[in-house]
C-alpha cells in the first residue's frame, strides 16, 4: 500500500510538472510562430483571437486552487514555484502556501490579481562574481496587459499606470480573455468588448477621446457608476417599480447595469441625442440579452423586440432625444445626469418633473472650474467666487450642491443631500427631492457665504443678517494682528450636511449584496465621515440602527421591515402626530451634523517637530473632547469640530522634536516639551 501511494504521488507530481511546462512558453521562436499562425488565420476569416494569460493572473482564489487537484491524495507541487524553492507537499500545506505567499502578494488591476510568480520566467540574476549560471531566479509579476515580467511591485504599479494613460487596458475584457478584434458590428464599425459588473458593452477604438468619439467611455469612472447603482438600489427598496432615466447614455453601460441586476424593480430609460450612441446602446442590449423598447410602451419595432424574445432578462427603453426635452416630457423617480463637463444646463429640466421623494444624481466632470483652476469659468457656470484652498474638493462639492439647491428652489422644490463625493476625476452629488415651497425655503436658507482667512486658512460660514465686512466671526486673530484685510468671502455655498448616514448604510448593504468590493471601503469612510467618528467606533458603536430617518420620513431597512405594521408604507410622508414627532426629533439632532470642512495634518505641521501617526492623532483629538473622523476628500485630512487653533495645540502637544531621533521612540506620542514663545 505504501508503494502504491508513493507511485500515485510520483504520477501526480509529474502531471504538475507537465502543466507547468505547458503554461510557460519561454522560447521566443515558438511565441513568434504562434503569433504568425494567429495572424494568418485572422487574414483568412475574421474570428475571435484568444489571448493567453499567465497562470499567476487570476480573478478568484478558487480558480488559483484549481490549478492543482487539492482534493486528491499524495504530495503535490506548487504551480507558481519551482521544485527547488518549494518541494511537493500535501494538500493542506499547499493550500496554505497558495493563499499566504501567492494570493496575498499581488498587484490588482481591473478585477484581476497578478500574483507573485517564482517560476524561471526571467533570466537568472547574476551572482556575486558576475556569473549568470551561479545566480538565482527573481520573484516577479506578469503584466496583465502586455505579459511582460517586472520584479518590483511599485514598478508594476507604475507600469500599469502607463498602460492606463495610453488607453491600453485589456484586463477589463471578458473573463475568458477572448477579445473581438476588428470585427464589424451591426453599425459597420470595428469594436471591442468590455465587461464591467457582469455587463458586456462594445466600444469603438477611439472611445477614450471624447472629441473624436460619440460613444465616449471612461474606465476611471467605475467607482462613480457603482455609487450611482447603489443609490438606485436603495430607492428600489422603497418603491417598486422605479422609473429611472440615464439622460446621457453614450455606450449605455450604466442603464444596462441597472436593468440587468435590478430586473423588475426598475423601468430603465436610456436616452442620447447622438444617432451613433443610440445604435450602440441597442446593440449592447442585444449583447446582454436585454429586450429593447421604443420611445413609448409598444412603440418599438418588431425586429428589436424579436431579438430579445428568446431569453430576455429585462426590458430597456432606448430613445434618441435631447436630455432637456426628455425630462420636460416625462416624470421619473430617479434621474442621473452625467454630461461631458458641467451639468448646470440640465438642472432646471431635471427638477421640473421629478416625483416627490425621488432622487436626482449629478456627476460633474469639469474639474478645471470646480477645483479653482479657472475661477472665471466657475463664476460664469456656478455663480460662485472661490479660491484655491487646502479643502478645495469639499469646496467644489458644496458649490455643486448650492447650484442644485437653487435649481430645485426655482421649481418650488426642496432637497436633502444624501451623498456628495469629490474625487480626482469627478464630483458626484445625490439629493432627495422634497416638493413644496416650504421645503424650498428651508433649502435656500442653507446657502451662505464663507469667510476664509488667507493667512492661516481658517474658515467659517457667515451668519445670516451679518455685517458686510464682519471678519470677527473667524476664530483666528489674524484680522487684528495683520494690516489690511486678511479674509475673503467665498460662495455662496451649501452650509448643510453633505451625507445621510441612513442612506449610506443601505448603500453599503447594496454594495455587499451585489459584490462591489471597489467602493465598499469608500462607503465605509463616508459613513464614518457622516457620523464624524472613527472606523472602530463606527463598527462597534451604538449608531447602527435598523430604521433610518431621512427628510422627516422613517425609511425601513430589510432587517426590520417585517417587524413593522402592514399599514406603514416606506417612502411616504408621515402625517399627524407621528410626522410632528419625527420633525422634532430631527430638530433636536441638528447639532449632531458633521462639522464643515477639514484640516490637513501635513499642511499645519510644525517645523522641527515630528508629528504623531494620523490614527494616533485622531485618538488624541478624541481624548481632548472633540469629534473627529477621516475624510474621503483628502487622505491626510481630519474632519473635526475643533478650531484651527485647538487643532494646532493638540498637534504641538503630541509632537516630538526631530533631533531627539530614536531616543524618543520609547515614549512616542507623549506630549512635547513646550518651548517659551
XYZ file of C-alpha atoms in Angstrom:
677
model
C 0.000 0.000 0.000
C 2.849 2.389 0.789
C 4.468 1.645 -2.577
C 1.117 2.326 -4.305
C 0.740 5.698 -2.559
C 4.273 6.658 -3.475
C 3.635 5.679 -7.105
C 0.475 7.860 -7.166
C 2.367 10.787 -5.659
C 5.094 10.500 -8.295
C 2.491 10.383 -11.051
C 0.658 13.468 -9.716
C 3.920 15.337 -9.361
C 4.833 14.505 -12.968
C 1.422 15.785 -14.138
C 2.009 19.080 -12.303
C 5.420 19.425 -13.909
C 3.834 18.861 -17.320
C 1.208 21.528 -16.578
C 3.978 23.993 -15.706
C 5.757 23.255 -18.952
C 2.633 23.842 -20.990
C 1.633 27.027 -19.141
C 5.007 28.740 -19.550
C 6.432 29.156 -23.059
C 9.924 30.577 -22.872
C 11.150 30.093 -26.378
C 10.882 33.284 -28.433
C 10.717 31.362 -31.698
C 7.710 29.397 -30.505
C 5.936 32.578 -29.471
C 6.633 34.192 -32.836
C 5.350 31.090 -34.612
C 2.119 31.202 -32.599
C 1.644 34.905 -33.420
C 2.307 34.312 -37.142
C -0.143 31.435 -37.212
C -2.821 33.518 -35.481
C -2.186 36.390 -37.871
C -2.536 34.085 -40.865
C -5.800 32.677 -39.569
C -7.031 36.215 -38.885
C -6.443 37.150 -42.530
C -8.381 34.129 -43.677
C -11.513 34.850 -41.615
C -12.483 37.440 -39.001
C -12.788 35.452 -35.780
C -12.053 35.887 -32.111
C -8.420 35.968 -31.031
C -7.707 34.213 -27.748
C -5.079 35.998 -25.658
C -3.179 33.587 -23.429
C -2.606 34.808 -19.904
C -0.141 33.526 -17.356
C -1.330 31.138 -14.668
C -0.339 33.652 -11.975
C -3.091 36.051 -13.162
C -6.380 35.024 -11.614
C -9.586 36.703 -10.519
C -10.566 34.344 -7.687
C -8.704 32.213 -5.180
C -10.768 29.179 -6.129
C -9.515 29.383 -9.711
C -5.925 29.518 -8.483
C -6.503 26.437 -6.328
C -7.991 24.592 -9.303
C -4.574 24.594 -10.980
C -3.730 21.750 -8.609
C -6.043 18.934 -7.528
C -6.102 19.705 -3.820
C -8.754 17.065 -3.150
C -6.582 14.211 -4.334
C -4.182 12.134 -2.289
C -0.420 12.325 -2.293
C 2.067 15.165 -2.480
C 1.624 17.987 -4.946
C 3.907 20.782 -6.110
C 3.089 24.479 -6.335
C 2.146 25.655 -9.858
C 3.904 29.014 -9.281
C 7.118 27.844 -7.601
C 9.963 25.668 -8.921
C 10.749 22.377 -7.249
C 13.952 23.644 -5.657
C 12.120 26.517 -3.938
C 9.019 24.718 -2.713
C 9.031 20.949 -2.522
C 5.945 18.840 -3.129
C 3.693 18.632 -0.082
C 0.228 17.552 0.946
C -2.955 19.441 0.098
C -3.499 21.306 3.366
C 0.017 22.731 3.336
C -0.128 23.600 -0.366
C -3.450 25.382 0.072
C -1.957 27.482 2.870
C 1.102 28.205 0.714
C -1.014 29.379 -2.241
C -3.111 31.636 -0.044
C -0.367 33.239 2.050
C 2.507 33.506 -0.414
C 0.857 33.957 -3.801
C -2.729 35.180 -3.342
C -1.887 37.785 -0.677
C 1.181 39.112 -2.511
C -0.342 40.607 -5.633
C -0.987 43.655 -7.811
C -4.652 44.169 -8.700
C -5.820 45.714 -11.941
C -9.350 45.780 -13.382
C -10.560 42.933 -11.152
C -7.599 40.662 -11.950
C -4.877 39.759 -9.454
C -1.320 39.416 -10.701
C 0.025 37.075 -8.036
C 3.744 36.839 -7.416
C 5.449 34.193 -9.503
C 8.656 32.295 -8.656
C 8.897 30.265 -11.837
C 12.012 30.671 -14.041
C 10.225 33.063 -16.412
C 13.023 35.644 -16.230
C 16.736 35.413 -16.806
C 18.908 34.423 -13.890
C 20.148 37.242 -11.688
C 23.977 37.284 -11.898
C 25.885 36.005 -8.906
C 28.481 37.925 -6.908
C 31.185 37.136 -9.458
C 29.061 38.151 -12.422
C 28.494 34.550 -13.492
C 24.891 34.055 -14.557
C 24.981 30.287 -14.096
C 25.595 30.687 -10.370
C 22.828 33.273 -9.946
C 19.263 32.856 -8.752
C 15.785 33.376 -10.158
C 13.970 36.532 -9.072
C 10.343 36.647 -7.987
C 8.276 38.746 -10.360
C 4.822 39.735 -11.606
C 3.341 39.148 -15.055
C 1.659 42.187 -16.577
C -1.995 41.536 -17.297
C -1.896 43.790 -20.371
C 1.383 43.146 -22.199
C 2.578 39.931 -20.431
C 5.931 41.473 -19.504
C 7.627 40.411 -16.261
C 8.521 43.010 -13.618
C 10.211 42.238 -10.324
C 9.158 45.060 -8.003
C 5.566 45.749 -7.026
C 5.972 49.540 -7.240
C 7.454 49.212 -10.715
C 4.494 47.094 -11.803
C 2.049 49.710 -10.496
C 3.870 52.429 -12.448
C 3.931 50.155 -15.492
C 0.145 49.689 -15.306
C -0.412 53.439 -14.945
C 1.423 53.969 -18.215
C -0.903 51.452 -19.860
C -3.935 53.313 -18.493
C -2.649 56.654 -19.767
C -2.255 55.124 -23.219
C -5.720 53.559 -23.091
C -4.297 50.014 -23.087
C -6.451 48.263 -20.500
C -7.173 44.822 -21.908
C -7.527 43.442 -18.383
C -11.164 44.564 -18.289
C -12.114 42.433 -21.288
C -14.286 39.365 -20.862
C -13.400 36.828 -18.194
C -12.124 34.132 -20.570
C -9.904 36.742 -22.217
C -11.451 36.322 -25.631
C -11.410 39.689 -27.331
C -13.209 40.558 -30.517
C -10.602 42.410 -32.562
C -11.616 44.411 -35.636
C -14.893 42.545 -36.019
C -17.552 44.699 -37.687
C -20.588 45.495 -35.582
C -24.107 45.992 -36.885
C -23.269 49.670 -37.335
C -20.432 48.708 -39.702
C -17.551 49.840 -37.441
C -14.932 47.784 -35.622
C -15.417 47.474 -31.881
C -14.021 45.903 -28.735
C -15.857 44.082 -25.968
C -15.516 45.338 -22.394
C -17.035 43.712 -19.323
C -17.884 45.540 -16.099
C -20.112 44.325 -13.282
C -21.267 41.399 -15.384
C -22.364 43.665 -18.246
C -20.776 43.489 -21.706
C -20.553 46.582 -23.866
C -18.890 47.160 -27.203
C -16.553 50.106 -27.601
C -15.236 51.885 -30.643
C -11.449 52.141 -30.999
C -11.471 55.875 -30.170
C -13.793 55.576 -27.164
C -11.238 57.236 -24.853
C -11.211 60.520 -26.809
C -14.433 62.479 -26.283
C -13.602 64.951 -29.065
C -13.342 62.158 -31.656
C -15.977 59.693 -30.474
C -19.693 59.964 -29.755
C -19.647 56.797 -27.648
C -17.196 58.091 -25.053
C -16.344 55.654 -22.268
C -14.135 56.432 -19.253
C -12.780 53.460 -17.337
C -11.756 55.686 -14.417
C -15.429 56.412 -13.672
C -16.115 52.873 -12.491
C -16.498 53.965 -8.854
C -18.940 56.654 -9.950
C -21.104 54.127 -11.785
C -21.137 51.821 -8.781
C -22.111 54.600 -6.368
C -24.986 55.623 -8.639
C -26.060 51.971 -8.908
C -26.159 51.584 -5.115
C -28.211 54.784 -4.749
C -30.750 53.444 -7.238
C -30.808 50.066 -5.489
C -31.698 51.811 -2.213
C -34.550 53.692 -3.893
C -35.789 50.428 -5.429
C -36.273 49.073 -1.892
C -38.619 51.955 -1.043
C -40.845 51.879 -4.144
C -41.308 49.471 -6.999
C -41.084 49.771 -9.888
C -38.768 52.777 -10.097
C -38.838 54.739 -13.341
C -35.222 55.790 -13.836
C -33.501 57.788 -16.558
C -29.919 57.723 -17.779
C -30.048 61.013 -19.658
C -26.631 60.675 -21.320
C -26.365 57.046 -22.389
C -23.192 57.025 -24.561
C -22.475 53.261 -24.530
C -25.454 52.620 -22.241
C -23.421 50.691 -19.682
C -24.976 52.404 -16.662
C -28.567 51.789 -17.703
C -27.764 48.225 -18.731
C -26.281 47.524 -15.313
C -29.441 48.853 -13.685
C -31.688 46.639 -15.798
C -29.507 43.531 -15.592
C -29.097 43.463 -11.807
C -32.268 45.138 -10.507
C -34.553 43.432 -13.055
C -38.285 44.022 -12.427
C -37.822 46.611 -9.679
C -36.787 49.290 -12.206
C -38.002 50.596 -15.541
C -34.899 51.894 -17.274
C -34.901 54.598 -19.943
C -31.662 55.422 -21.757
C -31.571 58.489 -23.952
C -28.943 60.177 -26.057
C -29.065 62.771 -28.796
C -26.454 61.030 -30.947
C -27.659 58.517 -33.535
C -24.382 56.590 -33.213
C -24.855 56.230 -29.470
C -28.440 55.046 -29.856
C -27.359 52.329 -32.318
C -24.551 51.294 -29.976
C -26.922 51.109 -26.996
C -29.341 48.872 -28.897
C -26.527 46.567 -29.946
C -25.292 46.407 -26.341
C -28.807 45.495 -25.206
C -28.832 42.521 -27.555
C -25.325 41.636 -26.398
C -26.643 41.317 -22.816
C -29.945 39.582 -23.729
C -31.981 42.648 -22.808
C -35.193 43.472 -24.626
C -35.193 46.872 -26.367
C -38.243 49.100 -26.107
C -39.164 52.253 -28.039
C -39.918 55.808 -27.015
C -43.230 54.708 -25.507
C -44.751 51.346 -24.494
C -45.399 49.292 -27.593
C -43.587 51.716 -29.907
C -40.533 49.573 -30.550
C -40.016 47.951 -33.894
C -40.757 44.270 -34.320
C -37.169 43.427 -35.195
C -35.916 44.920 -31.902
C -38.414 43.005 -29.831
C -37.791 39.759 -31.638
C -34.080 39.965 -30.970
C -34.610 39.606 -27.231
C -37.697 37.410 -27.060
C -35.697 34.207 -26.600
C -34.084 34.671 -23.209
C -34.588 38.369 -22.404
C -33.870 39.107 -18.756
C -35.118 42.713 -18.726
C -36.530 45.488 -20.893
C -34.830 48.823 -21.541
C -36.382 51.781 -23.315
C -33.975 53.489 -25.709
C -34.796 56.941 -27.088
C -32.988 59.376 -29.359
C -33.870 62.648 -27.685
C -32.274 65.667 -26.063
C -31.962 65.321 -22.307
C -33.837 68.544 -21.544
C -36.713 67.549 -23.828
C -36.939 64.070 -22.303
C -37.081 65.403 -18.741
C -39.684 68.022 -19.672
C -41.971 65.477 -21.332
C -41.938 62.685 -18.745
C -41.800 62.189 -14.986
C -39.217 59.967 -13.328
C -38.415 58.666 -9.857
C -34.664 58.646 -10.445
C -32.661 60.862 -12.822
C -28.939 60.650 -13.404
C -27.093 63.447 -15.197
C -23.571 62.782 -16.442
C -22.788 65.085 -19.379
C -19.325 65.856 -20.646
C -18.484 68.878 -18.487
C -20.871 70.917 -16.363
C -24.450 69.915 -15.542
C -25.911 73.368 -14.880
C -27.684 73.427 -18.263
C -29.847 70.427 -17.348
C -30.763 71.022 -13.685
C -33.938 73.043 -14.330
C -35.375 70.342 -16.567
C -34.391 67.607 -14.108
C -36.289 69.180 -11.198
C -39.310 70.107 -13.283
C -40.968 66.665 -13.413
C -39.086 64.547 -10.881
C -41.528 62.902 -8.494
C -41.810 63.674 -4.795
C -39.253 61.800 -2.655
C -37.422 60.935 -5.866
C -33.656 61.116 -6.277
C -31.517 63.168 -8.645
C -27.824 62.290 -9.014
C -25.466 64.740 -10.694
C -21.944 63.974 -11.934
C -19.796 66.991 -12.824
C -16.519 66.362 -14.610
C -15.470 69.971 -15.234
C -12.745 69.724 -12.601
C -10.924 72.734 -14.011
C -13.674 75.102 -12.871
C -14.653 73.081 -9.787
C -11.136 72.850 -8.363
C -10.371 76.574 -8.708
C -8.187 76.323 -11.787
C -10.475 78.568 -13.870
C -12.240 80.980 -11.488
C -13.805 82.957 -14.339
C -15.497 79.810 -15.666
C -16.606 78.967 -12.126
C -18.269 82.340 -11.754
C -19.935 82.000 -15.153
C -21.318 78.493 -14.625
C -21.978 78.265 -10.889
C -22.226 81.921 -9.850
C -19.689 81.364 -7.070
C -16.449 83.063 -6.160
C -13.818 80.614 -4.919
C -10.053 80.489 -4.473
C -7.621 77.592 -4.179
C -7.594 76.275 -0.608
C -6.493 73.159 1.229
C -10.116 71.996 1.294
C -10.783 72.699 -2.389
C -12.518 69.371 -3.035
C -15.144 69.870 -0.369
C -15.460 73.459 -1.594
C -16.294 72.069 -5.039
C -18.852 69.630 -3.613
C -20.612 72.361 -1.640
C -20.610 74.610 -4.695
C -22.332 71.940 -6.826
C -24.880 71.274 -4.068
C -25.631 75.001 -3.847
C -26.230 75.127 -7.599
C -28.546 72.114 -7.367
C -30.440 73.678 -4.454
C -31.043 76.894 -6.391
C -32.314 74.941 -9.403
C -34.707 72.968 -7.175
C -35.937 76.126 -5.451
C -36.825 77.670 -8.816
C -39.259 74.758 -9.276
C -40.691 75.177 -5.742
C -38.873 72.077 -4.537
C -36.524 71.477 -1.659
C -33.930 68.781 -1.248
C -31.839 66.835 1.204
C -28.277 65.881 0.370
C -27.794 62.127 0.585
C -24.264 61.890 -0.740
C -21.529 64.225 -2.003
C -18.272 62.734 -3.265
C -15.380 64.649 -4.828
C -12.563 62.541 -6.240
C -9.831 63.153 -8.763
C -11.947 62.967 -11.922
C -15.478 63.912 -10.883
C -17.817 65.388 -8.288
C -20.928 63.284 -7.561
C -23.938 64.729 -5.714
C -27.042 62.667 -4.865
C -30.081 64.510 -3.453
C -33.620 63.563 -2.495
C -36.341 65.868 -3.825
C -38.963 67.337 -1.458
C -41.896 69.137 -3.053
C -43.363 72.366 -1.719
C -42.318 75.993 -1.232
C -41.672 75.421 2.472
C -39.059 72.791 1.704
C -37.597 75.072 -0.965
C -37.251 77.902 1.561
C -35.553 75.611 4.068
C -33.015 74.539 1.470
C -32.416 78.123 0.338
C -31.612 79.157 3.907
C -28.684 76.742 3.803
C -26.917 78.823 1.152
C -24.380 81.092 2.850
C -21.156 82.933 2.240
C -17.911 81.516 3.597
C -15.267 83.661 5.293
C -11.797 82.330 4.512
C -8.633 83.675 6.171
C -5.842 83.936 3.622
C -3.105 83.804 6.268
C -3.945 80.754 8.397
C -6.702 79.253 6.172
C -9.245 79.222 8.980
C -12.802 79.285 7.696
C -16.338 79.774 8.988
C -19.760 80.242 7.402
C -21.095 83.773 7.628
C -24.143 84.036 9.838
C -27.374 85.292 8.356
C -28.069 89.053 8.538
C -24.424 89.811 9.361
C -22.490 92.935 8.511
C -20.800 93.179 5.140
C -17.183 93.184 6.357
C -17.722 91.261 9.582
C -14.497 89.249 9.916
C -14.792 88.975 13.678
C -16.676 85.710 13.242
C -13.410 83.958 12.371
C -11.911 82.080 15.347
C -8.400 83.232 14.387
C -6.847 86.603 15.330
C -5.183 87.352 12.007
C -7.507 90.284 11.288
C -6.296 92.035 14.435
C -2.578 91.344 14.133
C -2.190 91.828 10.366
C -2.586 95.088 8.441
C -5.355 95.378 5.884
C -7.931 92.756 5.007
C -6.933 89.197 5.796
C -10.184 87.379 4.923
C -12.104 86.886 1.707
C -15.726 85.917 1.143
C -16.346 82.785 -0.915
C -19.578 81.394 -2.212
C -22.482 81.222 -1.934
C -22.021 77.624 -0.791
C -24.133 74.904 0.787
C -23.687 75.096 4.578
C -25.684 71.981 5.488
C -24.551 68.356 5.816
C -23.180 66.500 2.815
C -24.132 62.964 3.876
C -27.082 60.999 5.193
C -25.992 58.172 7.447
C -29.077 56.011 6.995
C -28.920 56.214 3.228
C -25.192 55.416 3.220
C -25.703 52.352 5.402
C -28.237 50.961 2.967
C -25.872 51.784 0.100
C -23.222 49.708 1.845
C -25.679 46.836 2.136
C -26.407 47.102 -1.599
C -22.675 47.182 -2.411
C -22.116 43.998 -0.411
C -25.189 42.342 -1.914
C -24.011 42.994 -5.489
C -20.321 42.193 -4.781
C -18.939 45.701 -5.384
C -15.676 45.418 -3.486
C -14.211 48.514 -5.145
C -16.459 51.010 -3.351
C -17.115 49.274 -0.035
C -14.127 50.930 1.634
C -15.190 54.306 0.245
C -18.765 53.940 1.509
C -17.492 52.922 4.957
C -15.340 56.049 5.028
C -18.373 58.135 4.075
C -20.419 56.602 6.908
C -17.691 57.425 9.417
C -17.409 60.918 7.966
C -21.165 61.392 8.234
C -21.152 60.401 11.912
C -17.803 62.181 12.449
C -16.345 59.133 14.134
C -13.501 56.721 13.541
C -13.920 53.366 11.848
C -13.523 51.483 15.117
C -16.254 53.484 16.793
C -18.444 53.037 13.715
C -18.060 49.250 13.756
C -18.836 48.836 17.446
C -20.758 51.987 18.298
C -24.443 52.284 19.153
C -25.265 54.191 15.977
C -26.120 51.073 13.960
C -29.901 51.347 13.754
C -32.260 49.393 11.570
C -34.696 52.216 10.808
C -33.136 55.407 9.476
C -34.751 58.850 9.426
C -34.454 60.767 6.178
C -36.240 64.002 5.292
C -38.681 63.587 8.173
C -39.588 60.095 6.945
C -38.796 56.795 8.662
C -37.278 54.579 5.980
C -37.390 50.886 6.886
C -34.449 48.678 6.007
C -34.513 44.964 5.247
C -33.571 43.912 8.798
C -36.671 45.403 10.436
C -39.145 45.576 7.566
C -41.005 42.511 8.774
C -41.346 43.915 12.304
C -43.325 46.970 11.185
C -47.056 47.080 10.671
C -48.729 46.437 7.379
C -50.120 49.964 7.270
C -46.669 51.619 7.098
C -45.609 52.406 3.568
C -41.911 53.142 3.048
C -41.185 56.248 1.026
C -44.455 58.013 2.041
C -44.505 61.193 4.105
C -45.735 60.766 7.684
C -48.798 62.729 8.750
C -50.332 63.848 12.023
C -48.667 63.417 15.391
C -46.145 60.899 14.086
C -44.839 63.344 11.482
C -44.593 66.097 14.104
C -42.583 63.874 16.440
C -40.193 62.971 13.653
C -39.631 66.636 12.771
C -38.997 67.462 16.428
C -36.503 64.615 16.565
C -34.699 65.957 13.509
C -34.537 69.440 15.036
C -33.161 68.059 18.287
C -30.464 66.177 16.402
C -29.448 69.167 14.288
C -26.374 69.641 16.487
C -25.201 66.133 15.532
C -24.470 67.156 11.942
C -20.902 66.546 10.886
C -18.585 69.578 11.081
C -17.994 71.533 7.905
C -14.615 71.174 6.188
C -11.428 69.545 7.404
C -7.776 70.272 8.190
C -4.765 68.632 6.584
C -2.323 67.378 9.188
C 0.649 67.876 6.869
C -0.446 71.375 5.877
C -0.296 72.515 9.506
C 2.792 70.585 10.576
C 5.314 72.417 12.752
C 8.901 72.781 11.600
C 11.379 70.915 13.771
C 8.785 68.539 15.232
C 7.880 65.017 14.219
C 4.127 64.600 14.072
C 2.379 61.539 15.505
C 0.803 58.995 13.220
C -2.550 60.027 11.814
C -4.549 57.349 13.631
C -2.818 58.252 16.894
C -3.570 61.908 16.331
C -7.251 61.090 15.821
C -7.209 59.323 19.161
C -5.602 62.323 20.845
C -8.234 64.675 19.434
C -10.987 62.344 20.669
C -9.451 62.253 24.136
C -9.377 66.056 24.111
C -13.178 66.045 23.717
C -13.530 66.793 20.001
C -15.489 64.941 17.345
C -13.107 63.594 14.739
C -13.052 61.374 11.641
C -11.131 60.749 8.455
C -12.387 62.237 5.194
C -12.506 60.887 1.663
C -11.724 64.340 0.269
C -8.112 64.182 1.478
C -6.225 61.082 2.697
C -4.314 63.262 5.185
C -7.343 65.353 6.173
C -9.051 65.328 9.565
C -12.697 66.387 9.930
C -13.242 67.798 13.410
C -15.286 70.389 15.262
C -12.124 71.850 16.786
C -10.931 75.239 15.589
C -7.620 75.582 13.819
C -6.011 76.972 16.971
C -7.191 73.993 19.021
C -6.130 71.647 16.220
C -2.592 73.044 16.227
C -2.448 72.972 20.035
C -3.149 69.235 20.155
C -0.748 68.618 17.257
C 2.031 70.548 19.019
C 1.397 68.810 22.316
C 1.886 65.313 20.935
C 4.753 66.063 18.519
C 8.355 65.310 19.435
C 11.484 67.243 18.433
C 13.096 65.890 15.295
C 16.603 65.973 16.812
C 15.531 63.533 19.517
C 15.716 60.748 16.950
C 15.328 57.239 18.234
C 15.778 58.351 21.840
C 12.144 59.414 21.963
C 10.830 56.277 20.296
C 10.079 54.703 23.642
C 7.633 57.455 24.539
C 6.393 58.369 21.058
C 3.063 60.114 21.192
C 3.811 61.699 24.551
C 3.461 65.432 24.954
C 6.303 67.516 23.663
C 8.166 69.968 25.862
C 6.723 73.378 25.217
C 9.319 75.998 24.398
C 8.785 79.577 25.532
C 7.270 81.745 22.840
